[in-house]
Coordinates of C-alpha atoms in Angstrom, one line a residue:
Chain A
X1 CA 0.0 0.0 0.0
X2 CA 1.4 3.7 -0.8
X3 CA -0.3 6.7 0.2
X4 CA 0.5 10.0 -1.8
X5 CA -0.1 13.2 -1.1
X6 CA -0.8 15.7 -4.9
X7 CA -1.3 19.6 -4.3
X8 CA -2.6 20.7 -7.8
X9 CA -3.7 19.2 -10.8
X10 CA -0.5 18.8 -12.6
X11 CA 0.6 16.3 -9.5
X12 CA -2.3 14.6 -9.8
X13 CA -1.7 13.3 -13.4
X14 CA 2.1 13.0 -12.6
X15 CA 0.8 10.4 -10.2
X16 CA -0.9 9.1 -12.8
X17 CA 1.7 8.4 -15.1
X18 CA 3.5 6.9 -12.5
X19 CA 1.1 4.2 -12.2
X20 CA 1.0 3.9 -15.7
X21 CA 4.3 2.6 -15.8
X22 CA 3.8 -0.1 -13.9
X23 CA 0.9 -1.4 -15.2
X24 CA 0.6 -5.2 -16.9
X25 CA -1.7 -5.9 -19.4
X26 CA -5.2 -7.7 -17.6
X27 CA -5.2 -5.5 -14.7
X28 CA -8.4 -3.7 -13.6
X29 CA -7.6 -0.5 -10.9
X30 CA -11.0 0.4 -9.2
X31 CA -11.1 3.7 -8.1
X32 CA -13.2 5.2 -4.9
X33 CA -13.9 8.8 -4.1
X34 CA -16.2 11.5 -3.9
X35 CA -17.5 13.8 -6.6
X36 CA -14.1 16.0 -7.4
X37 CA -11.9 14.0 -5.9
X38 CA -9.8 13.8 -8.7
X39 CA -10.6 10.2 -10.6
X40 CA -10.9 11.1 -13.6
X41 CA -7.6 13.6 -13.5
X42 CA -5.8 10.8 -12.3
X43 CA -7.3 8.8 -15.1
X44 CA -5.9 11.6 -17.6
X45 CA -2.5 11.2 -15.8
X46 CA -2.7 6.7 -16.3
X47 CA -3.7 7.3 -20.6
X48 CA -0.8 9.6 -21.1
X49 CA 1.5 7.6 -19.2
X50 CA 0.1 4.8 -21.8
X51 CA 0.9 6.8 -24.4
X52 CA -3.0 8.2 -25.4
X53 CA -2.8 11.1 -27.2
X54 CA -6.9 11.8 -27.5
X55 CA -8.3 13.5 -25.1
X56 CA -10.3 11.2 -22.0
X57 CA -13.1 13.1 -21.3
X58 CA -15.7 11.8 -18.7
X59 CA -17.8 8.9 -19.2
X60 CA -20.2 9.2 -16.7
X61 CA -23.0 9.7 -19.3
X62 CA -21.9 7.0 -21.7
X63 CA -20.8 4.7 -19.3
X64 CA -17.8 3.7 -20.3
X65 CA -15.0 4.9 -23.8
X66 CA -12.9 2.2 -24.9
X67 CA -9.3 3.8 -26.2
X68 CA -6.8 2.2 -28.6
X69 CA -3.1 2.3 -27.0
X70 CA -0.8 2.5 -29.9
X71 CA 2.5 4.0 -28.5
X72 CA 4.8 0.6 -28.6
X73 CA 7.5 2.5 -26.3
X74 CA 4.4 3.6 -23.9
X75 CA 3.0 0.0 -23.6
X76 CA 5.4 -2.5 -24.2
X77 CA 6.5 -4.6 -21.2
X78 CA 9.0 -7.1 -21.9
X79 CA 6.6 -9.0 -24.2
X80 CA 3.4 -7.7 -23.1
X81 CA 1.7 -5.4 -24.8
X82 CA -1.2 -3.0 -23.4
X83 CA -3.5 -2.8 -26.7
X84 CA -6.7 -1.2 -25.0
X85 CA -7.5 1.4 -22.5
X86 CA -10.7 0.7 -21.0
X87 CA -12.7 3.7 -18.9
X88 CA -15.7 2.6 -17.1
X89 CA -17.8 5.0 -15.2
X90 CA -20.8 3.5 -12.4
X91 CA -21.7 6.8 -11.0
X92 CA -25.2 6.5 -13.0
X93 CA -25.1 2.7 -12.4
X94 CA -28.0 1.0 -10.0
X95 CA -26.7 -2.1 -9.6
X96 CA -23.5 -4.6 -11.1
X97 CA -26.0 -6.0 -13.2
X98 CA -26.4 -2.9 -15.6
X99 CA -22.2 -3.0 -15.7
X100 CA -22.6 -6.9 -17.5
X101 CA -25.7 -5.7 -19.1
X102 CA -23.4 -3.5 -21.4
X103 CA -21.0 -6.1 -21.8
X104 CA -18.2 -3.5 -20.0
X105 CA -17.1 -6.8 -17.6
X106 CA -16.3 -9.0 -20.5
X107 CA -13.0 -6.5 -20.5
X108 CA -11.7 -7.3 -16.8
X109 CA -8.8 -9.4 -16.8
X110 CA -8.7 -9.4 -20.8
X111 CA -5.5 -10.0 -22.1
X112 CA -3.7 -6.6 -24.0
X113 CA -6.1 -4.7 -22.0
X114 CA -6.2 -2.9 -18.9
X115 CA -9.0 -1.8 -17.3
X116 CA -9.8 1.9 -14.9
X117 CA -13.2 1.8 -12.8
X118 CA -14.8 4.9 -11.4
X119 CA -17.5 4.8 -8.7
X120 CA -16.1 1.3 -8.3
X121 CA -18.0 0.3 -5.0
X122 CA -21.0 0.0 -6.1
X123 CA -19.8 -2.6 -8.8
X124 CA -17.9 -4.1 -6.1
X125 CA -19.3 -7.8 -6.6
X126 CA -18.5 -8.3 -10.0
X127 CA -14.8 -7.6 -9.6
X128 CA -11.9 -9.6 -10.1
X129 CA -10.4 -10.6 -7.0
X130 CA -6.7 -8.9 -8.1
X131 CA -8.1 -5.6 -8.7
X132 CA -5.9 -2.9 -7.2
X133 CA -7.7 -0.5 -5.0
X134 CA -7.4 3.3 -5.3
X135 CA -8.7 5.6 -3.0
X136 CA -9.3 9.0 -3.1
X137 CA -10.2 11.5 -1.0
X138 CA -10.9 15.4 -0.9
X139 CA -7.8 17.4 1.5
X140 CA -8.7 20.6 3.0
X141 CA -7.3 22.1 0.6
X142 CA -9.4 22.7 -2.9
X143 CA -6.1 21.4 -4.6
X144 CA -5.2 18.9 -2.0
X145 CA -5.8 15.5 -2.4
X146 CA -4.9 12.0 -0.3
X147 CA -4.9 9.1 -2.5
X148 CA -4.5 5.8 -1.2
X149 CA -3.1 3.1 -3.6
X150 CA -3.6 -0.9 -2.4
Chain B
X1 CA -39.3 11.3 -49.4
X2 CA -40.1 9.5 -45.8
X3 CA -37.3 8.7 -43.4
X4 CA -37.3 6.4 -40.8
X5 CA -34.7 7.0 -38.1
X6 CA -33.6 4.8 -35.2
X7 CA -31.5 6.3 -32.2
X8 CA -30.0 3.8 -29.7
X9 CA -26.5 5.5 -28.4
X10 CA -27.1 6.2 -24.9
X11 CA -29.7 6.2 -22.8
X12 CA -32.7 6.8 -25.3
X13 CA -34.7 4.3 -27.6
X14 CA -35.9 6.3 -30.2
X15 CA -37.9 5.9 -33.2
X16 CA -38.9 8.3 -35.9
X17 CA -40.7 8.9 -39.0
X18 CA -40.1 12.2 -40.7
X19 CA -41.5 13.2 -44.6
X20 CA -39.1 15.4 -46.5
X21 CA -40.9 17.4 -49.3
X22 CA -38.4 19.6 -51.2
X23 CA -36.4 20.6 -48.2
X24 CA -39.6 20.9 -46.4
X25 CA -39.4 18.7 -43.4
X26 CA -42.6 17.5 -41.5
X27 CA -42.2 14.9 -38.2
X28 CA -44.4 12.2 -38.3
X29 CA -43.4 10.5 -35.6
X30 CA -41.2 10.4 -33.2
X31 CA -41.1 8.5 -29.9
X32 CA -38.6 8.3 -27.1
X33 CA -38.5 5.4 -25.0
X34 CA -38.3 7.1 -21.4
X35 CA -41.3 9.4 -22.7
X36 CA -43.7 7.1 -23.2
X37 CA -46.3 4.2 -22.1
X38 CA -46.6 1.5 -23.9
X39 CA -49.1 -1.4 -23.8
X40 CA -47.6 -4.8 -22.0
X41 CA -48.8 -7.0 -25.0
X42 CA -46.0 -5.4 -26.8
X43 CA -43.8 -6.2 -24.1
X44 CA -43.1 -3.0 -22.5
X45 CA -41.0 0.1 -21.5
X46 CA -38.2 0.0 -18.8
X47 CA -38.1 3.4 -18.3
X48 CA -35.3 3.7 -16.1
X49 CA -32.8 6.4 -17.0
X50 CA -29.5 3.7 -17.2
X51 CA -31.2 0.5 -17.7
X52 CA -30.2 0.0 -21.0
X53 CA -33.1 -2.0 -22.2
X54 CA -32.5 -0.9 -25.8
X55 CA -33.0 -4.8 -26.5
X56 CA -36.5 -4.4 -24.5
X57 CA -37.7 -1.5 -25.5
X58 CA -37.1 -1.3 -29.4
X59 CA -39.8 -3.3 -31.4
X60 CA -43.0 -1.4 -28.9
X61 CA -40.9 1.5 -30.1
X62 CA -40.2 0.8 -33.2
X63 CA -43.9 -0.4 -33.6
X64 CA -45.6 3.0 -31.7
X65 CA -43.6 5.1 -34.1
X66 CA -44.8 3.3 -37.2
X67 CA -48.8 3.4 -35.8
X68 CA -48.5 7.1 -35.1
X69 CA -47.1 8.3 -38.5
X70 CA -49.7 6.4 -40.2
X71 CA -47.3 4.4 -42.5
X72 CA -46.2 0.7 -43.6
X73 CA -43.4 -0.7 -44.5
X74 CA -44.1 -0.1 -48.5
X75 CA -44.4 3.5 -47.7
X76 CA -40.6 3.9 -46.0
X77 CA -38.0 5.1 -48.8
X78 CA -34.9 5.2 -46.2
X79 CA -33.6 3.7 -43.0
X80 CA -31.4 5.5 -40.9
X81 CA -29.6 5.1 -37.7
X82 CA -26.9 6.6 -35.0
X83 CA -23.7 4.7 -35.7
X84 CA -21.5 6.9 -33.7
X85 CA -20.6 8.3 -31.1
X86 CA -21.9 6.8 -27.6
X87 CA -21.9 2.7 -25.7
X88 CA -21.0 0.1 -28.2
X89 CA -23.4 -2.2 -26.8
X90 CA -26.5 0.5 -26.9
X91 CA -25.5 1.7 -30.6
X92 CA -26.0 -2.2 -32.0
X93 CA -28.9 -2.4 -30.7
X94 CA -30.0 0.3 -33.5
X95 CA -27.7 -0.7 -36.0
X96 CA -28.8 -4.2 -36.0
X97 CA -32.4 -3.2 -35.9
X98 CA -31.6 -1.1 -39.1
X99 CA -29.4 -3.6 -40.9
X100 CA -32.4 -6.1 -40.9
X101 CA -35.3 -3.8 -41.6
X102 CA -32.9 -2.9 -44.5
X103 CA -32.7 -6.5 -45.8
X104 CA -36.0 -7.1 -45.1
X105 CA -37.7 -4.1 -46.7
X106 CA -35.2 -4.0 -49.4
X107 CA -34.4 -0.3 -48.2
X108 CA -31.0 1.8 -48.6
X109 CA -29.6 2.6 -45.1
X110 CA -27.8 5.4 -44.2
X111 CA -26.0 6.0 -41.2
X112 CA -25.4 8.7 -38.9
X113 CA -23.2 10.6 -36.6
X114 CA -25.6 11.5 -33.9
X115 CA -23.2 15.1 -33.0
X116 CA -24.2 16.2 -36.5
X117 CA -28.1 14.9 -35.9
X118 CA -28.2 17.8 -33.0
X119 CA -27.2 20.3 -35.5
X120 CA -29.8 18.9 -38.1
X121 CA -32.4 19.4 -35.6
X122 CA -33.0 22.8 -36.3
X123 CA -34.2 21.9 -39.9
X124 CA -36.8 20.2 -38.2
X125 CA -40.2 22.0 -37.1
X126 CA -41.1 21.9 -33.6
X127 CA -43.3 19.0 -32.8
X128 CA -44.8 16.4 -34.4
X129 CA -46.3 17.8 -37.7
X130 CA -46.6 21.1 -36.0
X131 CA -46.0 24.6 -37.4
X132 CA -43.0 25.2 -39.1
X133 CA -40.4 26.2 -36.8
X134 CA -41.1 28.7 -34.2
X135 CA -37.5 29.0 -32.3
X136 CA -35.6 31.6 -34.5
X137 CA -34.3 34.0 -33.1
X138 CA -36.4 37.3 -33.6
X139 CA -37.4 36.3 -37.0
X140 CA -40.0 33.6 -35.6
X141 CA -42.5 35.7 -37.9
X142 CA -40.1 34.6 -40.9
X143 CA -39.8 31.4 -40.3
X144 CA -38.7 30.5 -43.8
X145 CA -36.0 32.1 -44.0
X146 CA -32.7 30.3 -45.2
X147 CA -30.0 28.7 -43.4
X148 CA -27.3 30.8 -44.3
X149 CA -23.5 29.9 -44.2
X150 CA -20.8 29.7 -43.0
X151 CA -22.0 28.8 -39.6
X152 CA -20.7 28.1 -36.1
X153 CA -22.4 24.9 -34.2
X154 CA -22.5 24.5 -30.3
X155 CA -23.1 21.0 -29.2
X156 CA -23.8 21.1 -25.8
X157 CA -25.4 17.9 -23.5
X158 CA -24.6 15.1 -21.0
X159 CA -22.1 13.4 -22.8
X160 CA -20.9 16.3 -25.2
X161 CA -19.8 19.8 -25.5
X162 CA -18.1 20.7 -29.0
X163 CA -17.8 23.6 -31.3
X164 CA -18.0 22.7 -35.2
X165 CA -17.7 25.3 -37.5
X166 CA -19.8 24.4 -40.6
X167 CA -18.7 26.3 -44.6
X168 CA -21.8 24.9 -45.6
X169 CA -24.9 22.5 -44.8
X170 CA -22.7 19.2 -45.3
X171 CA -19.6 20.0 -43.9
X172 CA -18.3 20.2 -40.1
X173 CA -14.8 20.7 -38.6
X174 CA -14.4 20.2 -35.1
X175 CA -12.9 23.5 -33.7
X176 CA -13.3 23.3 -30.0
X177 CA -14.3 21.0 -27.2
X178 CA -14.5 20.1 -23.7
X179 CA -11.3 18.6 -22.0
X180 CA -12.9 17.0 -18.5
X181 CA -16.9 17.1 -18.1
X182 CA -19.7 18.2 -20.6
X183 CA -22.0 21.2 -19.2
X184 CA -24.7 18.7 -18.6
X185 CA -22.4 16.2 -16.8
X186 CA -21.5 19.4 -14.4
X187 CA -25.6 20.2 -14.0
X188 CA -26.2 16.9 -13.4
X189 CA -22.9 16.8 -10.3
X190 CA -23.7 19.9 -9.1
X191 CA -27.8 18.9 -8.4
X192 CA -26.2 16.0 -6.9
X193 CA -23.8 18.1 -4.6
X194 CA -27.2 20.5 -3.7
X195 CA -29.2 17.3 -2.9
X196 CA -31.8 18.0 -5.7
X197 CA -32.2 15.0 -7.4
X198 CA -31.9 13.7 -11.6
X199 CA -31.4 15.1 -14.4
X200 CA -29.5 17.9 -12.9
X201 CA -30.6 20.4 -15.6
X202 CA -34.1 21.2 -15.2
X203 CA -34.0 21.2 -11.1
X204 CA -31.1 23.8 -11.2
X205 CA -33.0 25.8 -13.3
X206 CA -35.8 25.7 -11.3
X207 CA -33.5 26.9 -8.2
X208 CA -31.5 29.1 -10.0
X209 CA -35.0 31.4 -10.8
X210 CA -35.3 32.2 -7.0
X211 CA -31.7 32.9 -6.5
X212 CA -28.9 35.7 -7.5
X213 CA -26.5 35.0 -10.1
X214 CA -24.0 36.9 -8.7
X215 CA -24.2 35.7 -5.1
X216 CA -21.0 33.6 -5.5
X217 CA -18.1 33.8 -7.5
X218 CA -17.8 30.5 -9.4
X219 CA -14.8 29.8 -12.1
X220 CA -15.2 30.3 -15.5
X221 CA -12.9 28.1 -16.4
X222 CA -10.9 28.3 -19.7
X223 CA -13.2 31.2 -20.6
X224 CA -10.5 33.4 -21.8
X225 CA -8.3 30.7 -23.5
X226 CA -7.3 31.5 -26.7
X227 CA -8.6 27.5 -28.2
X228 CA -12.2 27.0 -28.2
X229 CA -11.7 24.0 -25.8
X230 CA -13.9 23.7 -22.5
X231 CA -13.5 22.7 -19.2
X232 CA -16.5 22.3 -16.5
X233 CA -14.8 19.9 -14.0
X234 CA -13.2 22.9 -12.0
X235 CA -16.6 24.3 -11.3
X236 CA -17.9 21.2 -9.9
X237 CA -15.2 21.1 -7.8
X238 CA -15.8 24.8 -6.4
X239 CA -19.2 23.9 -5.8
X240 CA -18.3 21.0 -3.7
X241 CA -15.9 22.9 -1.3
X242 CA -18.3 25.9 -1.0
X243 CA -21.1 23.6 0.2
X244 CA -18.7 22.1 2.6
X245 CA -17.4 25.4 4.0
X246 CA -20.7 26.5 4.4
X247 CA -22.1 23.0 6.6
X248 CA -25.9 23.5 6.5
X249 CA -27.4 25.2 3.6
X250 CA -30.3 27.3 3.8
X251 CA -32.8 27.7 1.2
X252 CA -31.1 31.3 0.2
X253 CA -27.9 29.7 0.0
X254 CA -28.7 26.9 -2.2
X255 CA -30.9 29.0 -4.8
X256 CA -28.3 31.4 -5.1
X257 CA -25.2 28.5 -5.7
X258 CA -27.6 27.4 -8.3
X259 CA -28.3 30.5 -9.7
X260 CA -24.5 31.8 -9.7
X261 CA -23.5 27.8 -11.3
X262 CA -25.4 28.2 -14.1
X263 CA -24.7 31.8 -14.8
X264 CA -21.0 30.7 -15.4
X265 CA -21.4 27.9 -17.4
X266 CA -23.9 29.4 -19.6
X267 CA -21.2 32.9 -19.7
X268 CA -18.9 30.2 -20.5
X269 CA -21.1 28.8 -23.4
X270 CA -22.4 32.1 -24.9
X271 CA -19.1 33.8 -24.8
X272 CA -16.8 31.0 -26.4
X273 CA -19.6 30.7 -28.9
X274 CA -19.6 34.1 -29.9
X275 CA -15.5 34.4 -29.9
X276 CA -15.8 31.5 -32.6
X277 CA -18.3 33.2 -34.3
X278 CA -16.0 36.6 -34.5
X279 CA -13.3 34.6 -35.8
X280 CA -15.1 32.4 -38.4
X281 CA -17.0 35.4 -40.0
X282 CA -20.2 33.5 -39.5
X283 CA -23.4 34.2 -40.7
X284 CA -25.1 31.9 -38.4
X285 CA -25.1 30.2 -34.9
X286 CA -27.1 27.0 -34.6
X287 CA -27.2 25.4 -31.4
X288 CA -27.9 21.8 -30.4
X289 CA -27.9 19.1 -27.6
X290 CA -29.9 18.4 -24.7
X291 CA -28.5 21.7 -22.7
X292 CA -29.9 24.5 -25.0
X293 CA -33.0 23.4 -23.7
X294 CA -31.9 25.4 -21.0
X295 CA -33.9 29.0 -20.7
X296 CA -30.9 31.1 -19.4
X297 CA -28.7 29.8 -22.3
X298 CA -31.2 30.8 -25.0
X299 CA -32.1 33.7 -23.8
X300 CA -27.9 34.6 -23.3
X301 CA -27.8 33.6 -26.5
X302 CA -30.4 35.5 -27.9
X303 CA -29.4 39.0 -26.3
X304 CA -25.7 38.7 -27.3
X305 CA -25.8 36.9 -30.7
X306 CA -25.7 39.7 -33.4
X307 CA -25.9 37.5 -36.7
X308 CA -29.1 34.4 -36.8
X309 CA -29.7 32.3 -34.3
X310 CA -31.5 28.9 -34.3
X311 CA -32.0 27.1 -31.6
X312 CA -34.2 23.9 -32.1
X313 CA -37.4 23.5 -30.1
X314 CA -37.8 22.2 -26.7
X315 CA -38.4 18.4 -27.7
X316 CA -36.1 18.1 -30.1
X317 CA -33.0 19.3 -28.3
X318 CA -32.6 16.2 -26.1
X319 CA -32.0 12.8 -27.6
X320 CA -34.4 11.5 -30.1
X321 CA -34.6 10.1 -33.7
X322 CA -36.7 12.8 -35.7
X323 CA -33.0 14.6 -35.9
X324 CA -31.3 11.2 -36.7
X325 CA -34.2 11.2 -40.1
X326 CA -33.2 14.9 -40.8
X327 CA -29.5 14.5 -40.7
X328 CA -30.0 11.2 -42.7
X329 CA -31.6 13.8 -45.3
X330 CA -28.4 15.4 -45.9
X331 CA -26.4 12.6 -47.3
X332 CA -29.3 11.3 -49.3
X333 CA -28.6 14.2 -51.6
X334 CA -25.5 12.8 -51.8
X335 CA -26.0 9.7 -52.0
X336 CA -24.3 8.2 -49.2
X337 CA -25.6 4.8 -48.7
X338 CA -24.2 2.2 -46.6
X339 CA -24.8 -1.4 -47.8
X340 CA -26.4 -3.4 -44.5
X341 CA -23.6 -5.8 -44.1
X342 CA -21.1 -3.0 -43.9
X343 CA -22.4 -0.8 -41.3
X344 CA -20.1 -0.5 -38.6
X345 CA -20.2 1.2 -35.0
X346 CA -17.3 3.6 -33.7
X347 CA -18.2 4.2 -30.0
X348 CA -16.0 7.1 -29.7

């Protein structure tokens, strides 16, 4: 577990990039925290670490935005290669159910793609058992935030 | 010519019938899933907002629109449907639908980008074989008048917020768009921050009438960046630590958050709007997307817009299919068919 501390935006999606380049493909991070705690900056940081170049916008009202990773340098590791960026958004969501409905589960685990979850708890039952936990949480500060990474 | 358009790419499952008589459009029909009852011999509506019953819902929808505009199968020249952008899973459900009333009816198919559809709306007249259209700006007695170009579009609802500039009715160039949130999204966050329920939009409004737009100081963010990009998640954000600094809200407090909220995203709108507008050398501003149903941003609009205005009605600025038919219209005349087996969906 690492706990980090980010004062502004820009540290935020530093963070991000760091966890980017540690990721393998088939792994799902599920992130939990309230409305502007910084999920889907954090997000932005993890797809340019992979090497996206569009712009991730939020997919609360779509559910989820499937991206292609093409940067080879970005998403090779060793002989793995991260081939989708998949962004799933449950704050709309009632229940897991509606998750499989769309098909958006069929994607956890996959291999050449890894997977980013927000609003995660409420999907928490349909989750593979090694996804990494990310928790974030709203500092004092309006540009302070703790996040928590398991 | 008679259109049929389908419209599965988020939350909606939406069937229409439009007739196009020498540029002359006139809805048939046109029915929205979450906006209507249907009988349960036909198996029913799910009308919950994410449910996703597209599966569900589309033959009573598909079979309601058909019964209200009066017409068969023999009568249907075209089939068109949403392709892109929104869920993969939602959009097939339309496509599919299409590609097999296409085989079936022996019908060319034409699909559409539902972004554009928004824009195409305001060819449409309000309503269901109502009046031609009453929503111009201050030319509503002139209602005839031609769409003139070049053009500046503002998309602006849940999932989107884009600027397109348009050199003529067929063409669009993306020039702008948001980075983090659409304004919707941030109506939608920000009702949820206030404790005031779904959609966010309408319930906002409401609030905002009692309260003062100027009572707090919310960001306008990227409003005087020199790109025509957006960004609405800072707002949200500066929502959320005012309520917190401020513990229990009172009624004065929470109108007045609304009513300053919406001021700066709609300032936000109108002015970036207007900017592209300068710089294009437009002769028109058409807006579109669930959003410009909102009163404060057409009548912004209205004030501080000096060349025309359109703004489609009410029931045709949120999702629907009657603007799938109408933008389906536009590549007819150029004859942009899509065979049934090679329709393909692009989610993004």
């Amino acid at each position: 577990m690492s706990k980090h501390i980010t004062t502004s935006e820009k540290q935020t999606i530093a963070l991000g990039k760091k966890i980017a380049s540690g990721l393998k493909d088939g792994e799902v991070l599920a992130l939990t925290g309230d409305l502007g705690a910084g999920k889907t900056t954090l997000i932005k940081g993890i797809a340019q670490g992979l090497g996206i170049k569009k712009i991730i916008t939020s997919p609360t009202f779509v559910l989820m935005k499937v991206y292609q990773v093409n940067s080879p340098k970005a998403s090779r590791r060793g002989v793995i290669y991260i081939r989708q960026f998949v962004h799933i958004d449950c704050y709309r969501t009632k229940s897991p159910q509606e998750i499989v409905d769309i098909g958006a589960d069929e994607y956890f685990g996959d291999k050449n793609t890894v997977v980013v979850i927000e609003w995660a708890e409420k999907i928490k039952k349909i989750l593979p058992r090694q996804t990494k936990k990310i928790l974030l949480e709203l500092g004092n500060n309006q540009n302070t935030r703790i996040i928590n990474i398991t | 010519m008679i259109i049929l358009g389908i419209e599965t790419s988020c939350d909606e499952t939406a069937v229409a019938v439009i007739k196009v008589d020498r540029g002359n459009f006139k809805i048939l029909s046109n029915v929205v899933s979450s906006q209507i009852a249907i009988h349960a011999k036909f198996g029913g509506i799910v009308p919950e907002v994410a449910a996703r019953n597209h599966l569900k819902n589309m033959l009573p929808v598909l079979n309601q629109a058909l019964i209200k505009a009066k017409v068969n199968q023999k009568k249907i020249d075209y089939i068109a449907v949403t392709n892109k952008p929104g869920l993969i899973t939602s959009l097939l459900v339309g496509t599919e639908t299409a590609k097999v009333l296409s085989y079936v009816w022996k019908k060319p198919l034409i699909t559409v980008n539902h972004l554009k559809a928004h824009i195409y709306a305001n060819w449409l007249p309000s309503g269901v074989g109502g009046a031609p259209a009453s929503h111009r700006n201050d030319r509503a007695e002139a209602p005839d008048l031609p769409i003139k170009f070049p053009s500046i579009g503002l998309i602006v609802s849940g999932g989107h917020t884009e600027l397109i500039y348009m050199k003529d009715k067929f063409s669009f160039k993306n020039i702008g768009q948001t980075l983090d949130d659409a304004a919707g999204e941030a109506f939608d966050k920000v009702a949820k921050i206030l404790n005031l329920g779904y959609p966010g939009g309408p319930v906002i409004s409401k609030m905002a009438t009692k309260g003062k737009p100027d009572a707090f100081d919310f960001p306008r963010g990227m409003i005087n960046s020199k790109d025509f990009n957006f960004s609405f998640s800072g707002i949200k954000t500066s929502v959320l630590y005012k309520v917190r600094g401020l513990k229990k809200l009172s009624v004065k407090q929470k109108t007045g958050i609304a009513a300053s909220f919406e001021k700066a995203v709609v300032d936000v709108l109108v002015k970036k709007t207007i900017d592209a507008a300068t710089k294009y050398k437009v002769k028109t501003i058409l807006l579109g997307g669930g959003v410009t149903a909102n009163k404060l941003l057409r009548n912004e609009m209205k004030k501080n817009v000096n060349v025309d205005l359109l703004i489609p009605s009410f029931n045709l600025c949120t999702d629907n299919a009657a603007i799938i038919a109408a933008a389906a219209y536009f590549k007819i005349l150029k004859k942009d068919f899509t065979p049934w087996s090679e329709v393909k969906v692009e989610p993004n």
